mmCIF file of C-alpha atoms in Angstrom:
data_model
loop_
_atom_site.group_PDB
_atom_site.id
_atom_site.type_symbol
_atom_site.label_atom_id
_atom_site.label_comp_id
_atom_site.label_asym_id
_atom_site.label_seq_id
_atom_site.Cartn_x
_atom_site.Cartn_y
_atom_site.Cartn_z
ATOM 1 C CA MET A 1 -87.773 129.278 55.077
ATOM 2 C CA MET A 2 -86.225 131.388 57.833
ATOM 3 C CA PRO A 3 -86.942 135.072 57.206
ATOM 4 C CA HIS A 4 -84.061 137.476 57.138
ATOM 5 C CA ASP A 5 -83.981 139.983 59.944
ATOM 6 C CA SER A 6 -82.433 142.964 58.194
ATOM 7 C CA GLY A 7 -84.781 145.831 58.894
ATOM 8 C CA GLY A 8 -87.991 143.808 59.086
ATOM 9 C CA ARG A 9 -90.528 144.909 61.673
ATOM 10 C CA PRO A 10 -91.465 141.363 62.810
ATOM 11 C CA ALA A 11 -87.792 140.496 63.307
ATOM 12 C CA ARG A 12 -87.177 143.696 65.257
ATOM 13 C CA GLY A 13 -90.108 142.844 67.503
ATOM 14 C CA LEU A 14 -88.741 139.355 68.107
ATOM 15 C CA LEU A 15 -85.292 140.729 68.920
ATOM 16 C CA LEU A 16 -86.878 143.195 71.320
ATOM 17 C CA GLY A 17 -88.644 140.273 73.004
ATOM 18 C CA ALA A 18 -85.347 138.364 73.273
ATOM 19 C CA LEU A 19 -83.719 141.471 74.746
ATOM 20 C CA LEU A 20 -86.534 141.704 77.286
ATOM 21 C CA ALA A 21 -85.921 138.035 78.196
ATOM 22 C CA VAL A 22 -82.242 138.820 78.842
ATOM 23 C CA VAL A 23 -83.255 141.753 81.059
ATOM 24 C CA PHE A 24 -85.652 139.459 82.973
ATOM 25 C CA TRP A 25 -82.915 136.845 83.431
ATOM 26 C CA GLY A 26 -80.377 139.447 84.475
ATOM 27 C CA ILE A 27 -82.719 140.706 87.188
ATOM 28 C CA SER A 28 -83.675 137.135 88.157
ATOM 29 C CA PHE A 29 -80.581 136.698 90.334
ATOM 30 C CA VAL A 30 -81.494 139.829 92.277
ATOM 31 C CA ALA A 31 -85.112 138.659 92.645
ATOM 32 C CA THR A 32 -83.931 135.198 93.735
ATOM 33 C CA LYS A 33 -81.586 136.735 96.301
ATOM 34 C CA ALA A 34 -84.463 138.851 97.669
ATOM 35 C CA ALA A 35 -86.916 135.919 97.766
ATOM 36 C CA LEU A 36 -84.404 133.631 99.490
ATOM 37 C CA ARG A 37 -84.473 135.933 102.497
ATOM 38 C CA GLU A 38 -88.014 134.678 103.157
ATOM 39 C CA VAL A 39 -88.369 131.335 101.352
ATOM 40 C CA PRO A 40 -85.992 128.326 101.295
ATOM 41 C CA PRO A 41 -84.535 127.250 97.929
ATOM 42 C CA VAL A 42 -86.756 124.199 97.283
ATOM 43 C CA ALA A 43 -90.009 126.097 97.882
ATOM 44 C CA LEU A 44 -88.831 128.999 95.742
ATOM 45 C CA ILE A 45 -87.698 126.886 92.783
ATOM 46 C CA PHE A 46 -90.776 124.660 92.815
ATOM 47 C CA THR A 47 -93.146 127.630 92.969
ATOM 48 C CA ARG A 48 -91.270 129.580 90.315
ATOM 49 C CA PHE A 49 -91.279 126.790 87.764
ATOM 50 C CA THR A 50 -94.822 125.676 88.532
ATOM 51 C CA ILE A 51 -95.979 129.200 87.653
ATOM 52 C CA GLY A 52 -93.709 129.259 84.593
ATOM 53 C CA SER A 53 -94.918 125.833 83.403
ATOM 54 C CA ALA A 54 -98.564 126.862 83.741
ATOM 55 C CA LEU A 55 -97.950 130.065 81.786
ATOM 56 C CA LEU A 56 -96.045 128.282 79.001
ATOM 57 C CA ALA A 57 -98.768 125.628 78.782
ATOM 58 C CA THR A 58 -101.392 128.372 78.426
ATOM 59 C CA ILE A 59 -99.390 130.121 75.696
ATOM 60 C CA LEU A 60 -98.866 126.893 73.749
ATOM 61 C CA ALA A 61 -102.568 126.044 74.024
ATOM 62 C CA SER A 62 -103.554 129.497 72.768
ATOM 63 C CA ARG A 63 -101.318 128.929 69.727
ATOM 64 C CA GLY A 64 -102.962 125.585 69.028
ATOM 65 C CA GLU A 65 -99.791 123.606 69.781
ATOM 66 C CA ARG A 66 -99.886 120.222 71.475
ATOM 67 C CA LEU A 67 -98.466 120.254 74.972
ATOM 68 C CA LEU A 68 -98.048 116.525 75.589
ATOM 69 C CA PRO A 69 -94.836 115.283 73.928
ATOM 70 C CA PRO A 70 -94.541 111.929 72.109
ATOM 71 C CA LEU A 71 -93.600 109.005 74.304
ATOM 72 C CA ASP A 72 -90.165 108.571 72.727
ATOM 73 C CA SER A 73 -89.205 112.095 73.851
ATOM 74 C CA LEU A 74 -90.077 111.628 77.532
ATOM 75 C CA LEU A 75 -86.662 110.247 78.508
ATOM 76 C CA PRO A 76 -84.621 113.068 76.896
ATOM 77 C CA LEU A 77 -87.073 115.640 78.294
ATOM 78 C CA ALA A 78 -86.702 114.098 81.750
ATOM 79 C CA ALA A 79 -82.913 114.321 81.413
ATOM 80 C CA MET A 80 -83.262 117.994 80.416
ATOM 81 C CA GLY A 81 -85.566 118.625 83.372
ATOM 82 C CA PHE A 82 -83.173 116.935 85.776
ATOM 83 C CA VAL A 83 -80.072 118.815 84.602
ATOM 84 C CA GLY A 84 -81.606 122.165 83.610
ATOM 85 C CA ILE A 85 -84.256 122.607 86.318
ATOM 86 C CA PHE A 86 -83.562 120.291 89.254
ATOM 87 C CA VAL A 87 -79.743 120.389 89.448
ATOM 88 C CA HIS A 88 -79.034 123.750 87.801
ATOM 89 C CA GLN A 89 -81.593 125.754 89.749
ATOM 90 C CA MET A 90 -80.751 124.106 93.060
ATOM 91 C CA LEU A 91 -77.073 124.945 92.588
ATOM 92 C CA GLN A 92 -77.947 128.545 91.768
ATOM 93 C CA ALA A 93 -80.385 129.002 94.633
ATOM 94 C CA TYR A 94 -78.096 127.535 97.285
ATOM 95 C CA GLY A 95 -75.157 129.423 95.781
ATOM 96 C CA LEU A 96 -77.062 132.705 96.050
ATOM 97 C CA THR A 97 -77.548 132.128 99.781
ATOM 98 C CA MET A 98 -73.751 132.401 100.123
ATOM 99 C CA THR A 99 -72.671 134.930 97.495
ATOM 100 C CA THR A 100 -73.859 138.153 95.886
ATOM 101 C CA ALA A 101 -76.127 138.598 92.889
ATOM 102 C CA ALA A 102 -73.414 140.704 91.232
ATOM 103 C CA ASN A 103 -70.843 137.884 91.463
ATOM 104 C CA THR A 104 -73.450 135.479 90.112
ATOM 105 C CA GLY A 105 -74.100 137.709 87.121
ATOM 106 C CA TRP A 106 -70.422 137.814 86.190
ATOM 107 C CA LEU A 107 -69.989 134.046 86.502
ATOM 108 C CA ILE A 108 -73.126 133.286 84.481
ATOM 109 C CA GLY A 109 -71.305 134.914 81.575
ATOM 110 C CA LEU A 110 -69.229 131.723 81.298
ATOM 111 C CA ILE A 111 -72.165 129.689 79.950
ATOM 112 C CA PRO A 112 -71.480 130.411 76.242
ATOM 113 C CA ILE A 113 -67.877 129.287 76.714
ATOM 114 C CA TRP A 114 -68.847 125.947 78.269
ATOM 115 C CA SER A 115 -71.565 125.510 75.618
ATOM 116 C CA ALA A 116 -69.050 126.014 72.803
ATOM 117 C CA LEU A 117 -66.579 123.582 74.406
ATOM 118 C CA LEU A 118 -69.186 120.856 74.966
ATOM 119 C CA SER A 119 -70.605 121.380 71.466
ATOM 120 C CA ALA A 120 -67.117 120.825 70.047
ATOM 121 C CA ILE A 121 -66.680 117.624 72.084
ATOM 122 C CA PHE A 122 -70.118 116.037 71.673
ATOM 123 C CA LEU A 123 -71.649 117.670 68.577
ATOM 124 C CA GLY A 124 -68.519 117.928 66.456
ATOM 125 C CA GLU A 125 -68.624 121.713 66.136
ATOM 126 C CA ARG A 126 -65.414 123.587 65.332
ATOM 127 C CA PHE A 127 -63.249 124.881 68.188
ATOM 128 C CA PRO A 128 -60.530 127.063 66.602
ATOM 129 C CA CYS A 129 -57.603 128.759 68.346
ATOM 130 C CA SER A 130 -59.643 131.892 69.109
ATOM 131 C CA ARG A 131 -62.072 129.767 71.130
ATOM 132 C CA VAL A 132 -59.238 128.083 73.020
ATOM 133 C CA ALA A 133 -57.902 131.539 73.885
ATOM 134 C CA GLY A 134 -61.392 132.640 74.918
ATOM 135 C CA LEU A 135 -61.739 129.621 77.185
ATOM 136 C CA ALA A 136 -58.438 130.455 78.897
ATOM 137 C CA VAL A 137 -59.329 134.139 79.329
ATOM 138 C CA GLY A 138 -62.827 133.318 80.617
ATOM 139 C CA CYS A 139 -61.503 130.785 83.128
ATOM 140 C CA ALA A 140 -58.945 133.310 84.360
ATOM 141 C CA GLY A 141 -61.739 135.826 84.853
ATOM 142 C CA ALA A 142 -63.875 133.314 86.733
ATOM 143 C CA LEU A 143 -60.924 132.476 88.998
ATOM 144 C CA LEU A 144 -60.482 136.188 89.732
ATOM 145 C CA VAL A 145 -64.191 136.556 90.607
ATOM 146 C CA VAL A 146 -64.220 133.493 92.861
ATOM 147 C CA THR A 147 -60.990 134.292 94.715
ATOM 148 C CA ARG A 148 -61.338 138.122 94.635
ATOM 149 C CA GLY A 149 -57.681 138.106 93.580
ATOM 150 C CA GLU A 150 -56.517 136.338 96.747
ATOM 151 C CA LEU A 151 -55.306 132.913 95.702
ATOM 152 C CA GLY A 152 -54.993 130.271 98.411
ATOM 153 C CA ALA A 153 -56.517 126.946 99.411
ATOM 154 C CA HIS A 154 -57.991 128.531 102.566
ATOM 155 C CA LEU A 155 -60.469 130.468 100.419
ATOM 156 C CA ILE A 156 -62.558 127.366 99.743
ATOM 157 C CA ALA A 157 -63.651 127.463 103.380
ATOM 158 C CA LEU A 158 -65.167 130.928 103.056
ATOM 159 C CA PRO A 159 -68.968 130.997 102.618
ATOM 160 C CA ALA A 160 -68.830 133.482 99.738
ATOM 161 C CA THR A 161 -66.305 131.346 97.887
ATOM 162 C CA ARG A 162 -68.410 128.213 98.336
ATOM 163 C CA GLY A 163 -71.358 130.144 96.929
ATOM 164 C CA ASP A 164 -69.310 131.276 93.927
ATOM 165 C CA LEU A 165 -68.174 127.689 93.331
ATOM 166 C CA LEU A 166 -71.796 126.504 93.326
ATOM 167 C CA ILE A 167 -72.694 129.238 90.818
ATOM 168 C CA LEU A 168 -69.664 128.236 88.748
ATOM 169 C CA ALA A 169 -70.895 124.629 88.753
ATOM 170 C CA SER A 170 -74.345 125.831 87.684
ATOM 171 C CA THR A 171 -72.869 127.476 84.570
ATOM 172 C CA LEU A 172 -71.562 124.070 83.513
ATOM 173 C CA THR A 173 -74.887 122.316 84.177
ATOM 174 C CA TRP A 174 -76.725 124.845 81.991
ATOM 175 C CA ALA A 175 -74.224 124.249 79.183
ATOM 176 C CA ILE A 176 -74.800 120.497 79.587
ATOM 177 C CA TYR A 177 -78.563 121.145 79.430
ATOM 178 C CA THR A 178 -78.096 123.091 76.184
ATOM 179 C CA VAL A 179 -76.078 120.346 74.502
ATOM 180 C CA LEU A 180 -78.222 117.565 75.995
ATOM 181 C CA GLY A 181 -81.396 119.117 74.621
ATOM 182 C CA HIS A 182 -79.990 119.902 71.165
ATOM 183 C CA GLY A 183 -81.801 117.111 69.312
ATOM 184 C CA THR A 184 -85.009 117.299 71.365
ATOM 185 C CA LEU A 185 -85.303 121.055 70.863
ATOM 186 C CA ARG A 186 -85.041 120.579 67.102
ATOM 187 C CA ALA A 187 -87.511 117.682 67.050
ATOM 188 C CA LEU A 188 -90.277 119.206 69.213
ATOM 189 C CA GLY A 189 -89.615 122.885 68.761
ATOM 190 C CA PRO A 190 -87.847 124.883 71.461
ATOM 191 C CA ALA A 191 -90.938 126.264 73.229
ATOM 192 C CA ARG A 192 -92.673 122.890 73.468
ATOM 193 C CA ALA A 193 -89.519 121.051 74.526
ATOM 194 C CA SER A 194 -88.715 123.684 77.173
ATOM 195 C CA ALA A 195 -92.243 123.481 78.580
ATOM 196 C CA GLY A 196 -91.996 119.689 78.794
ATOM 197 C CA ALA A 197 -88.579 119.789 80.461
ATOM 198 C CA MET A 198 -89.786 122.444 82.901
ATOM 199 C CA MET A 199 -92.839 120.389 83.913
ATOM 200 C CA LEU A 200 -90.795 117.223 84.410
ATOM 201 C CA GLY A 201 -88.230 119.181 86.426
ATOM 202 C CA CYS A 202 -91.059 120.435 88.659
ATOM 203 C CA ALA A 203 -92.275 116.867 89.093
ATOM 204 C CA MET A 204 -88.808 115.894 90.337
ATOM 205 C CA LEU A 205 -88.831 118.768 92.814
ATOM 206 C CA ALA A 206 -92.343 117.966 94.074
ATOM 207 C CA PRO A 207 -91.359 115.251 96.636
ATOM 208 C CA PHE A 208 -88.818 117.610 98.243
ATOM 209 C CA TYR A 209 -91.370 120.423 98.258
ATOM 210 C CA VAL A 210 -93.990 118.219 99.929
ATOM 211 C CA ARG A 211 -91.534 116.721 102.413
ATOM 212 C CA SER A 212 -90.381 120.183 103.540
ATOM 213 C CA GLY A 213 -93.919 121.579 103.641
ATOM 214 C CA GLY A 214 -92.979 124.314 101.198
ATOM 215 C CA TRP A 215 -96.486 125.827 101.125
ATOM 216 C CA ARG A 216 -96.144 126.871 104.773
ATOM 217 C CA HIS A 217 -93.693 129.585 103.787
ATOM 218 C CA TYR A 218 -96.314 131.461 101.761
ATOM 219 C CA GLU A 219 -98.108 132.685 104.886
ATOM 220 C CA GLY A 220 -95.227 134.830 106.098
ATOM 221 C CA LEU A 221 -94.250 136.244 102.710
ATOM 222 C CA SER A 222 -94.000 140.026 102.567
ATOM 223 C CA ALA A 223 -95.212 142.049 99.588
ATOM 224 C CA GLN A 224 -91.608 142.210 98.371
ATOM 225 C CA GLY A 225 -91.306 138.427 98.642
ATOM 226 C CA TRP A 226 -94.479 137.868 96.612
ATOM 227 C CA ILE A 227 -93.363 140.350 93.946
ATOM 228 C CA ALA A 228 -90.001 138.583 93.641
ATOM 229 C CA MET A 229 -91.634 135.145 93.470
ATOM 230 C CA LEU A 230 -94.234 136.168 90.871
ATOM 231 C CA PHE A 231 -91.615 138.000 88.818
ATOM 232 C CA LEU A 232 -89.468 134.861 88.720
ATOM 233 C CA GLY A 233 -92.385 132.631 87.731
ATOM 234 C CA ILE A 234 -94.208 134.880 85.250
ATOM 235 C CA CYS A 235 -91.440 136.978 83.719
ATOM 236 C CA CYS A 236 -88.326 134.794 83.993
ATOM 237 C CA SER A 237 -89.640 131.232 83.656
ATOM 238 C CA GLY A 238 -92.751 131.935 81.564
ATOM 239 C CA LEU A 239 -92.468 135.010 79.359
ATOM 240 C CA GLY A 240 -88.661 134.949 79.276
ATOM 241 C CA TYR A 241 -88.516 131.437 77.819
ATOM 242 C CA PHE A 242 -91.352 132.188 75.392
ATOM 243 C CA PHE A 243 -89.813 135.441 74.076
ATOM 244 C CA TRP A 244 -86.372 133.869 73.789
ATOM 245 C CA TYR A 245 -87.462 130.806 71.842
ATOM 246 C CA ALA A 246 -89.870 132.772 69.673
ATOM 247 C CA ALA A 247 -86.851 134.770 68.487
ATOM 248 C CA LEU A 248 -84.704 131.646 68.018
ATOM 249 C CA GLU A 249 -87.364 130.087 65.779
ATOM 250 C CA LYS A 250 -87.219 132.990 63.291
ATOM 251 C CA ILE A 251 -83.830 134.708 63.621
ATOM 252 C CA GLU A 252 -80.252 133.482 63.285
ATOM 253 C CA ALA A 253 -79.146 131.948 66.579
ATOM 254 C CA SER A 254 -75.853 133.879 66.621
ATOM 255 C CA ARG A 255 -77.666 137.231 66.601
ATOM 256 C CA VAL A 256 -80.028 136.194 69.372
ATOM 257 C CA ALA A 257 -77.284 134.596 71.487
ATOM 258 C CA SER A 258 -75.164 137.753 71.315
ATOM 259 C CA LEU A 259 -77.759 139.490 73.510
ATOM 260 C CA LEU A 260 -76.640 137.271 76.405
ATOM 261 C CA TYR A 261 -73.513 139.423 76.683
ATOM 262 C CA LEU A 262 -75.734 142.034 78.323
ATOM 263 C CA GLU A 263 -76.999 139.743 81.095
ATOM 264 C CA PRO A 264 -74.088 140.229 83.558
ATOM 265 C CA LEU A 265 -74.326 144.000 83.117
ATOM 266 C CA VAL A 266 -78.072 143.942 83.818
ATOM 267 C CA THR A 267 -77.449 141.855 86.944
ATOM 268 C CA LEU A 268 -74.713 144.198 88.110
ATOM 269 C CA GLY A 269 -76.911 147.277 87.693
ATOM 270 C CA ALA A 270 -79.869 145.624 89.423
ATOM 271 C CA ALA A 271 -77.747 144.279 92.302
ATOM 272 C CA VAL A 272 -76.214 147.683 93.005
ATOM 273 C CA THR A 273 -79.514 149.572 92.584
ATOM 274 C CA LEU A 274 -81.997 147.217 94.253
ATOM 275 C CA LEU A 275 -79.880 145.334 96.806
ATOM 276 C CA GLY A 276 -77.225 147.934 97.530
ATOM 277 C CA GLU A 277 -74.430 145.466 96.790
ATOM 278 C CA THR A 278 -70.900 146.714 96.250
ATOM 279 C CA VAL A 279 -68.550 145.392 93.613
ATOM 280 C CA ARG A 280 -64.839 145.037 94.328
ATOM 281 C CA PRO A 281 -62.453 146.190 91.594
ATOM 282 C CA THR A 282 -60.916 142.698 91.365
ATOM 283 C CA VAL A 283 -64.366 141.146 90.875
ATOM 284 C CA ALA A 284 -65.234 143.717 88.192
ATOM 285 C CA ALA A 285 -61.910 143.026 86.452
ATOM 286 C CA GLY A 286 -62.619 139.288 86.570
ATOM 287 C CA GLY A 287 -66.096 139.850 85.181
ATOM 288 C CA LEU A 288 -64.720 141.875 82.278
ATOM 289 C CA LEU A 289 -62.265 139.059 81.558
ATOM 290 C CA VAL A 290 -65.201 136.629 81.459
ATOM 291 C CA LEU A 291 -66.966 138.836 78.909
ATOM 292 C CA ALA A 292 -63.762 139.142 76.868
ATOM 293 C CA GLY A 293 -63.405 135.359 76.891
ATOM 294 C CA VAL A 294 -66.993 134.932 75.715
ATOM 295 C CA ALA A 295 -66.414 137.447 72.908
ATOM 296 C CA LEU A 296 -63.377 135.449 71.732
ATOM 297 C CA VAL A 297 -65.310 132.178 71.842
ATOM 298 C CA GLN A 298 -68.205 133.635 69.852
ATOM 299 C CA ARG A 299 -66.028 135.368 67.245
ATOM 300 C CA ARG A 300 -66.296 133.847 63.824
ATOM 301 C CA PRO A 301 -62.980 132.783 62.273
ATOM 302 C CA ALA A 302 -61.884 134.785 59.276
ATOM 303 C CA VAL A 303 -62.574 133.171 55.912
ATOM 304 C CA ARG A 304 -59.452 132.816 53.794
ATOM 305 C CA ARG A 305 -59.804 134.092 50.244
ATOM 306 C CA GLY A 306 -58.213 132.311 47.325
ATOM 307 C CA ALA A 307 -55.057 133.804 45.873
ATOM 308 C CA GLY A 308 -56.418 133.728 42.315
#
């Protein structure tokens, strides 16, 4: 039976862990941007998720949970690894070479909207008028972030716009990963399924890592580069996933998911503080529209009471 989280100390601790995961993920775009100055995307992603996979495997082993999944789950886990690790992370990393961490943080806020839309299409979940309105508002905000308020076909040629479009595509791939893994996460448990998908995603990246000689880039890494890389692997891909799914296993998903609203704000603060990025008013306005759209999508419809 799922314990209620009203005032209980264990639940508060789990929510604090989920909040810490959101902070890690919010800072992750800043850390990725910093690491990409010294390491190419393939080497960074492979190293990050190798560290994260090893840490998750260690945590699962310490809890007495089996790491190896049943054979019938390998195909769905491989699909999750391909979409959620290989494609999603590559889009994000290459996008961050062409746009700012602050813009990325705003656009990542669209993920709950795409997740709700895909869940309505493929899982049969309700999509009331408030969610349709939220989708429209969120898309308008994303368009404002990508174009900086200057609409025109010529903008697609600008490097920053191409980067924003890659980040925008990555928000859709993560939503696909969420819907794709719905059944597998329930069957294996979220922590075990995520570890399996992460390992298989790393295996798919391995040939590209070897072909490019990714290990050669470690020699020239500065202290800042190592800190960014280790933070991404240990905190974002290892502890972040563990804290997040530990909370989801015990607390209502809607309460945990609402913490994701904070992620763009964490990214914005970290980008301005650590990278010295500036945020244009039009981009900030677009980001606020994205958050407003997400709030509309996540709002529960009012329950009609009987007249008698």
